[in-house]
PDB file of C-alpha atoms in Angstrom:
ATOM      1  CA  UNK A  13      -6.694   1.843 -23.594  1.00  0.00           C
ATOM      2  CA  UNK A  14      -3.101   2.988 -23.062  1.00  0.00           C
ATOM      3  CA  UNK A  15      -0.513   0.807 -21.353  1.00  0.00           C
ATOM      4  CA  UNK A  16      -1.031   2.599 -18.048  1.00  0.00           C
ATOM      5  CA  UNK A  17      -4.691   1.648 -18.232  1.00  0.00           C
ATOM      6  CA  UNK A  18      -3.566  -1.921 -18.784  1.00  0.00           C
ATOM      7  CA  UNK A  19      -1.367  -1.637 -15.692  1.00  0.00           C
ATOM      8  CA  UNK A  20      -4.431  -0.692 -13.714  1.00  0.00           C
ATOM      9  CA  UNK A  21      -6.552  -3.397 -15.325  1.00  0.00           C
ATOM     10  CA  UNK A  22      -4.183  -6.346 -15.548  1.00  0.00           C
ATOM     11  CA  UNK A  23      -5.084  -9.752 -16.882  1.00  0.00           C
ATOM     12  CA  UNK A  24      -6.705 -11.128 -13.720  1.00  0.00           C
ATOM     13  CA  UNK A  25     -10.097 -10.332 -15.198  1.00  0.00           C
ATOM     14  CA  UNK A  26     -12.849  -7.822 -14.655  1.00  0.00           C
ATOM     15  CA  UNK A  27     -15.363  -8.170 -11.872  1.00  0.00           C
ATOM     16  CA  UNK A  28     -18.226  -5.905 -12.864  1.00  0.00           C
ATOM     17  CA  UNK A  29     -21.352  -5.837 -10.774  1.00  0.00           C
ATOM     18  CA  UNK A  30     -24.512  -4.213 -12.105  1.00  0.00           C
ATOM     19  CA  UNK A  31     -25.278  -0.927 -10.420  1.00  0.00           C
ATOM     20  CA  UNK A  32     -22.003  -0.785  -8.491  1.00  0.00           C
ATOM     21  CA  UNK A  33     -19.345   1.874  -8.564  1.00  0.00           C
ATOM     22  CA  UNK A  34     -15.709   0.795  -8.503  1.00  0.00           C
ATOM     23  CA  UNK A  35     -14.099   1.445  -5.139  1.00  0.00           C
ATOM     24  CA  UNK A  36     -17.454   1.447  -3.335  1.00  0.00           C
ATOM     25  CA  UNK A  37     -18.511  -2.202  -3.221  1.00  0.00           C
ATOM     26  CA  UNK A  38     -17.060  -3.457   0.035  1.00  0.00           C
ATOM     27  CA  UNK A  39     -20.245  -3.059   2.060  1.00  0.00           C
ATOM     28  CA  UNK A  40     -21.347  -6.616   2.674  1.00  0.00           C
ATOM     29  CA  UNK A  41     -20.129  -9.758   4.383  1.00  0.00           C
ATOM     30  CA  UNK A  42     -17.857 -10.147   7.374  1.00  0.00           C
ATOM     31  CA  UNK A  43     -14.154 -10.352   8.085  1.00  0.00           C
ATOM     32  CA  UNK A  44     -12.926 -11.867  11.342  1.00  0.00           C
ATOM     33  CA  UNK A  45     -16.550 -11.954  12.506  1.00  0.00           C
ATOM     34  CA  UNK A  46     -17.126  -8.219  11.983  1.00  0.00           C
ATOM     35  CA  UNK A  47     -19.210  -6.541   9.283  1.00  0.00           C
ATOM     36  CA  UNK A  48     -17.209  -5.113   6.412  1.00  0.00           C
ATOM     37  CA  UNK A  49     -17.796  -1.466   5.602  1.00  0.00           C
ATOM     38  CA  UNK A  50     -14.391  -0.222   4.483  1.00  0.00           C
ATOM     39  CA  UNK A  51     -14.123   1.776   1.286  1.00  0.00           C
ATOM     40  CA  UNK A  52     -11.061   2.320  -0.859  1.00  0.00           C
ATOM     41  CA  UNK A  53     -12.419   5.438  -2.566  1.00  0.00           C
ATOM     42  CA  UNK A  54     -14.533   8.197  -1.083  1.00  0.00           C
ATOM     43  CA  UNK A  55     -17.600   9.775  -2.681  1.00  0.00           C
ATOM     44  CA  UNK A  56     -15.381  12.028  -4.798  1.00  0.00           C
ATOM     45  CA  UNK A  57     -13.351   9.098  -6.141  1.00  0.00           C
ATOM     46  CA  UNK A  58     -10.309   9.936  -4.001  1.00  0.00           C
ATOM     47  CA  UNK A  59      -8.404   7.422  -1.906  1.00  0.00           C
ATOM     48  CA  UNK A  60      -9.683   7.082   1.657  1.00  0.00           C
ATOM     49  CA  UNK A  61      -7.233   7.872   4.492  1.00  0.00           C
ATOM     50  CA  UNK A  62      -7.226   4.207   5.591  1.00  0.00           C
ATOM     51  CA  UNK A  63      -6.353   3.044   2.077  1.00  0.00           C
ATOM     52  CA  UNK A  64      -3.636   5.717   1.750  1.00  0.00           C
ATOM     53  CA  UNK A  65      -2.087   4.541   5.018  1.00  0.00           C
ATOM     54  CA  UNK A  66      -2.026   0.939   3.787  1.00  0.00           C
ATOM     55  CA  UNK A  67      -0.383   2.089   0.551  1.00  0.00           C
ATOM     56  CA  UNK A  68       2.133   4.129   2.556  1.00  0.00           C
ATOM     57  CA  UNK A  69       3.053   0.997   4.506  1.00  0.00           C
ATOM     58  CA  UNK A  70       3.478  -0.961   1.272  1.00  0.00           C
ATOM     59  CA  UNK A  71       5.554   1.855  -0.267  1.00  0.00           C
ATOM     60  CA  UNK A  72       7.709   2.042   2.866  1.00  0.00           C
ATOM     61  CA  UNK A  73       8.831  -1.567   2.365  1.00  0.00           C
ATOM     62  CA  UNK A  74      10.498  -0.671  -0.945  1.00  0.00           C
ATOM     63  CA  UNK A  75      11.373   3.027  -0.869  1.00  0.00           C
ATOM     64  CA  UNK A  76      14.656   4.848  -0.482  1.00  0.00           C
ATOM     65  CA  UNK A  77      15.339   6.463   1.875  1.00  0.00           C
ATOM     66  CA  UNK A  78      13.349   4.244   4.202  1.00  0.00           C
ATOM     67  CA  UNK A  79      11.130   5.902   6.795  1.00  0.00           C
ATOM     68  CA  UNK A  80      12.601   6.362  10.256  1.00  0.00           C
ATOM     69  CA  UNK A  81       9.436   4.935  11.780  1.00  0.00           C
ATOM     70  CA  UNK A  82       6.110   3.425  10.779  1.00  0.00           C
ATOM     71  CA  UNK A  83       2.691   3.783  12.427  1.00  0.00           C
ATOM     72  CA  UNK A  84       2.933   0.358  14.038  1.00  0.00           C
ATOM     73  CA  UNK A  85       0.137   1.127  16.510  1.00  0.00           C
ATOM     74  CA  UNK A  86      -2.327   1.721  13.697  1.00  0.00           C
ATOM     75  CA  UNK A  87      -1.026  -1.091  11.494  1.00  0.00           C
ATOM     76  CA  UNK A  88      -1.199  -3.656  14.280  1.00  0.00           C
ATOM     77  CA  UNK A  89      -4.594  -2.503  15.609  1.00  0.00           C
ATOM     78  CA  UNK A  90      -7.764  -4.281  14.646  1.00  0.00           C
ATOM     79  CA  UNK A  91     -11.393  -4.238  15.543  1.00  0.00           C
ATOM     80  CA  UNK A  92     -14.078  -1.613  15.888  1.00  0.00           C
ATOM     81  CA  UNK A  93     -12.016   0.499  18.321  1.00  0.00           C
ATOM     82  CA  UNK A  94      -9.160   0.969  15.841  1.00  0.00           C
ATOM     83  CA  UNK A  95      -8.059   4.619  15.891  1.00  0.00           C
ATOM     84  CA  UNK A  96      -8.243   6.827  12.803  1.00  0.00           C
ATOM     85  CA  UNK A  97      -5.262   6.473  10.471  1.00  0.00           C
ATOM     86  CA  UNK A  98      -2.269   8.704  11.222  1.00  0.00           C
ATOM     87  CA  UNK A  99      -1.043  11.477   8.960  1.00  0.00           C
ATOM     88  CA  UNK A 100       1.383  10.391   6.259  1.00  0.00           C
ATOM     89  CA  UNK A 101       4.221  12.605   7.485  1.00  0.00           C
ATOM     90  CA  UNK A 102       6.284   9.510   8.360  1.00  0.00           C
ATOM     91  CA  UNK A 103       6.931   8.866   4.640  1.00  0.00           C
ATOM     92  CA  UNK A 104      10.076  10.821   3.663  1.00  0.00           C
ATOM     93  CA  UNK A 105       9.163  13.616   1.215  1.00  0.00           C
ATOM     94  CA  UNK A 106      11.966  12.612  -1.166  1.00  0.00           C
ATOM     95  CA  UNK A 107      11.274   8.852  -0.992  1.00  0.00           C
ATOM     96  CA  UNK A 108      11.157   6.887  -4.225  1.00  0.00           C
ATOM     97  CA  UNK A 109      11.192   3.342  -5.568  1.00  0.00           C
ATOM     98  CA  UNK A 110      14.231   2.567  -7.710  1.00  0.00           C
ATOM     99  CA  UNK A 111      13.743   0.344 -10.764  1.00  0.00           C
ATOM    100  CA  UNK A 112      14.940  -2.627  -8.693  1.00  0.00           C
ATOM    101  CA  UNK A 113      12.517  -1.774  -5.879  1.00  0.00           C
ATOM    102  CA  UNK A 114       9.711  -1.324  -8.408  1.00  0.00           C
ATOM    103  CA  UNK A 115      10.451  -4.809  -9.762  1.00  0.00           C
ATOM    104  CA  UNK A 116      10.431  -6.249  -6.246  1.00  0.00           C
ATOM    105  CA  UNK A 117       7.125  -4.523  -5.456  1.00  0.00           C
ATOM    106  CA  UNK A 118       5.593  -5.809  -8.714  1.00  0.00           C
ATOM    107  CA  UNK A 119       6.876  -9.334  -8.010  1.00  0.00           C
ATOM    108  CA  UNK A 120       5.586  -9.307  -4.431  1.00  0.00           C
ATOM    109  CA  UNK A 121       2.258  -7.924  -5.621  1.00  0.00           C
ATOM    110  CA  UNK A 122       1.643  -9.803  -8.871  1.00  0.00           C
ATOM    111  CA  UNK A 123       4.278 -12.512  -9.124  1.00  0.00           C
ATOM    112  CA  UNK A 124       6.509 -10.950 -11.785  1.00  0.00           C
ATOM    113  CA  UNK A 125       8.481  -7.746 -12.385  1.00  0.00           C
ATOM    114  CA  UNK A 126       7.213  -4.985 -14.664  1.00  0.00           C
ATOM    115  CA  UNK A 127       8.270  -5.081 -18.287  1.00  0.00           C
ATOM    116  CA  UNK A 128      10.598  -2.327 -19.477  1.00  0.00           C
ATOM    117  CA  UNK A 129       7.757  -0.938 -21.615  1.00  0.00           C
ATOM    118  CA  UNK A 130       5.490  -0.769 -18.579  1.00  0.00           C
ATOM    119  CA  UNK A 131       8.187   1.013 -16.562  1.00  0.00           C
ATOM    120  CA  UNK A 132       8.532   3.585 -19.342  1.00  0.00           C
ATOM    121  CA  UNK A 133       4.763   4.089 -19.402  1.00  0.00           C
ATOM    122  CA  UNK A 134       4.804   4.659 -15.635  1.00  0.00           C
ATOM    123  CA  UNK A 135       7.645   7.170 -15.996  1.00  0.00           C
ATOM    124  CA  UNK A 136       5.737   9.006 -18.743  1.00  0.00           C
ATOM    125  CA  UNK A 137       2.324   9.033 -17.044  1.00  0.00           C
ATOM    126  CA  UNK A 138       2.763   8.883 -13.267  1.00  0.00           C
ATOM    127  CA  UNK A 139       4.509  11.106 -10.723  1.00  0.00           C
ATOM    128  CA  UNK A 140       8.222  10.310 -10.625  1.00  0.00           C
ATOM    129  CA  UNK A 141      11.272  12.131  -9.326  1.00  0.00           C
ATOM    130  CA  UNK A 142      13.923  13.802 -11.527  1.00  0.00           C
ATOM    131  CA  UNK A 143      15.590  10.446 -12.145  1.00  0.00           C
ATOM    132  CA  UNK A 144      12.335   8.834 -13.242  1.00  0.00           C
ATOM    133  CA  UNK A 145      11.804   6.796 -10.079  1.00  0.00           C
ATOM    134  CA  UNK A 146       8.295   6.224  -8.751  1.00  0.00           C
ATOM    135  CA  UNK A 147       7.322   8.495  -5.845  1.00  0.00           C
ATOM    136  CA  UNK A 148       4.718   7.859  -3.166  1.00  0.00           C
ATOM    137  CA  UNK A 149       2.408  10.260  -4.970  1.00  0.00           C
ATOM    138  CA  UNK A 150       2.912   8.162  -8.115  1.00  0.00           C
ATOM    139  CA  UNK A 151       1.969   4.974  -6.277  1.00  0.00           C
ATOM    140  CA  UNK A 152      -1.189   6.699  -5.039  1.00  0.00           C
ATOM    141  CA  UNK A 153      -1.977   7.682  -8.637  1.00  0.00           C
ATOM    142  CA  UNK A 154      -1.551   4.080  -9.814  1.00  0.00           C
ATOM    143  CA  UNK A 155      -3.913   2.776  -7.153  1.00  0.00           C
ATOM    144  CA  UNK A 156      -6.494   5.524  -7.613  1.00  0.00           C
ATOM    145  CA  UNK A 157      -6.656   4.665 -11.314  1.00  0.00           C
ATOM    146  CA  UNK A 158      -6.618   0.912 -10.769  1.00  0.00           C
ATOM    147  CA  UNK A 159      -9.276   1.023  -8.035  1.00  0.00           C
ATOM    148  CA  UNK A 160     -11.610   3.186 -10.093  1.00  0.00           C
ATOM    149  CA  UNK A 161     -11.293   0.667 -12.960  1.00  0.00           C
ATOM    150  CA  UNK A 162     -11.074  -2.689 -11.147  1.00  0.00           C
ATOM    151  CA  UNK A 163     -11.545  -2.651  -7.399  1.00  0.00           C
ATOM    152  CA  UNK A 164     -11.090  -6.413  -7.050  1.00  0.00           C
ATOM    153  CA  UNK A 165      -7.606  -6.143  -8.543  1.00  0.00           C
ATOM    154  CA  UNK A 166      -6.736  -3.675  -5.798  1.00  0.00           C
ATOM    155  CA  UNK A 167      -8.131  -5.978  -3.104  1.00  0.00           C
ATOM    156  CA  UNK A 168      -5.942  -8.791  -4.471  1.00  0.00           C
ATOM    157  CA  UNK A 169      -2.911  -6.491  -4.371  1.00  0.00           C
ATOM    158  CA  UNK A 170      -3.686  -5.520  -0.782  1.00  0.00           C
ATOM    159  CA  UNK A 171      -4.140  -9.174   0.178  1.00  0.00           C
ATOM    160  CA  UNK A 172      -0.744 -10.024  -1.297  1.00  0.00           C
ATOM    161  CA  UNK A 173       0.717  -7.541   1.210  1.00  0.00           C
ATOM    162  CA  UNK A 174      -1.252  -8.989   4.127  1.00  0.00           C
ATOM    163  CA  UNK A 175      -4.304  -6.700   4.305  1.00  0.00           C
ATOM    164  CA  UNK A 176      -7.844  -8.028   4.697  1.00  0.00           C
ATOM    165  CA  UNK A 177     -11.157  -6.476   3.621  1.00  0.00           C
ATOM    166  CA  UNK A 178     -11.108  -4.246   6.721  1.00  0.00           C
ATOM    167  CA  UNK A 179      -7.688  -2.919   5.659  1.00  0.00           C
ATOM    168  CA  UNK A 180      -6.189  -4.640   8.686  1.00  0.00           C
ATOM    169  CA  UNK A 181      -3.016  -6.672   8.555  1.00  0.00           C
ATOM    170  CA  UNK A 182      -3.458 -10.397   8.934  1.00  0.00           C
ATOM    171  CA  UNK A 183      -2.418 -11.614  12.408  1.00  0.00           C
ATOM    172  CA  UNK A 184       0.760 -13.224  11.028  1.00  0.00           C
ATOM    173  CA  UNK A 185       1.755  -9.925   9.432  1.00  0.00           C
ATOM    174  CA  UNK A 186       1.100  -8.103  12.721  1.00  0.00           C
ATOM    175  CA  UNK A 187       3.466 -10.552  14.422  1.00  0.00           C
ATOM    176  CA  UNK A 188       6.090  -9.650  11.807  1.00  0.00           C
ATOM    177  CA  UNK A 189       5.590  -5.971  12.712  1.00  0.00           C
ATOM    178  CA  UNK A 190       6.055  -6.751  16.405  1.00  0.00           C
ATOM    179  CA  UNK A 191       9.262  -8.659  15.633  1.00  0.00           C
ATOM    180  CA  UNK A 192      10.484  -5.888  13.333  1.00  0.00           C
ATOM    181  CA  UNK A 193       9.821  -3.226  15.999  1.00  0.00           C
ATOM    182  CA  UNK A 194      11.726  -5.264  18.603  1.00  0.00           C
ATOM    183  CA  UNK A 195      14.674  -5.620  16.213  1.00  0.00           C
ATOM    184  CA  UNK A 196      14.671  -1.849  15.561  1.00  0.00           C
ATOM    185  CA  UNK A 197      14.649  -1.161  19.321  1.00  0.00           C
ATOM    186  CA  UNK A 198      17.484  -3.644  19.804  1.00  0.00           C
ATOM    187  CA  UNK A 199      19.550  -1.974  17.053  1.00  0.00           C
ATOM    188  CA  UNK A 200      18.944   1.486  18.560  1.00  0.00           C
ATOM    189  CA  UNK A 201      19.991   0.299  22.034  1.00  0.00           C
ATOM    190  CA  UNK A 202      23.168  -1.280  20.670  1.00  0.00           C
ATOM    191  CA  UNK A 203      24.105   1.995  18.955  1.00  0.00           C
ATOM    192  CA  UNK A 204      23.644   4.157  22.081  1.00  0.00           C
ATOM    193  CA  UNK A 205      26.831   4.752  24.062  1.00  0.00           C
ATOM    194  CA  UNK A 206      26.869   3.346  27.576  1.00  0.00           C
ATOM    195  CA  UNK A 207      26.304   6.285  29.968  1.00  0.00           C
ATOM    196  CA  UNK A 208      27.915   4.442  32.893  1.00  0.00           C
ATOM    197  CA  UNK A 209      31.284   4.052  31.146  1.00  0.00           C
TER     198      UNK A 209
END
């Protein structure tokens, strides 16, 4: 297995289940009193729109340039009446994660930054920009590979960023979004010139 495969199948251990297909096992149990039936991969092995939106939110916390807005309505919604995920047009087309941002993402996700060798493997194998920085498309590639190999690893990564098994943010993370949105509104209002002056 190459080093990129190791990235997708880190040392937290395998969780094979007989007769199951990676990315398609989240069909039992409950979360917040509701049945769980959220998939990370579709029947073709591609990322589901809900999973892509969660990854876009995670990417948006580390990317440059940062997005002008985030789909806070979708991210803060929960329950059976949650709307379909929005398009991903809110992620800037030229957005990337610098090496420092990549280290911060890896630390927030797994507790430690990526090794230099691992960064080089990512740059050689995954979608990066001209400067070798990870793009959103590259992050999607990482998670498609990881999820197809070890779905539980992906669920742990999502949990470290506040998502539950319904791909909903934990209530405390939703409160952070509400606070963040209020701060953004406050900053915008302070920057607007006073029309009455």
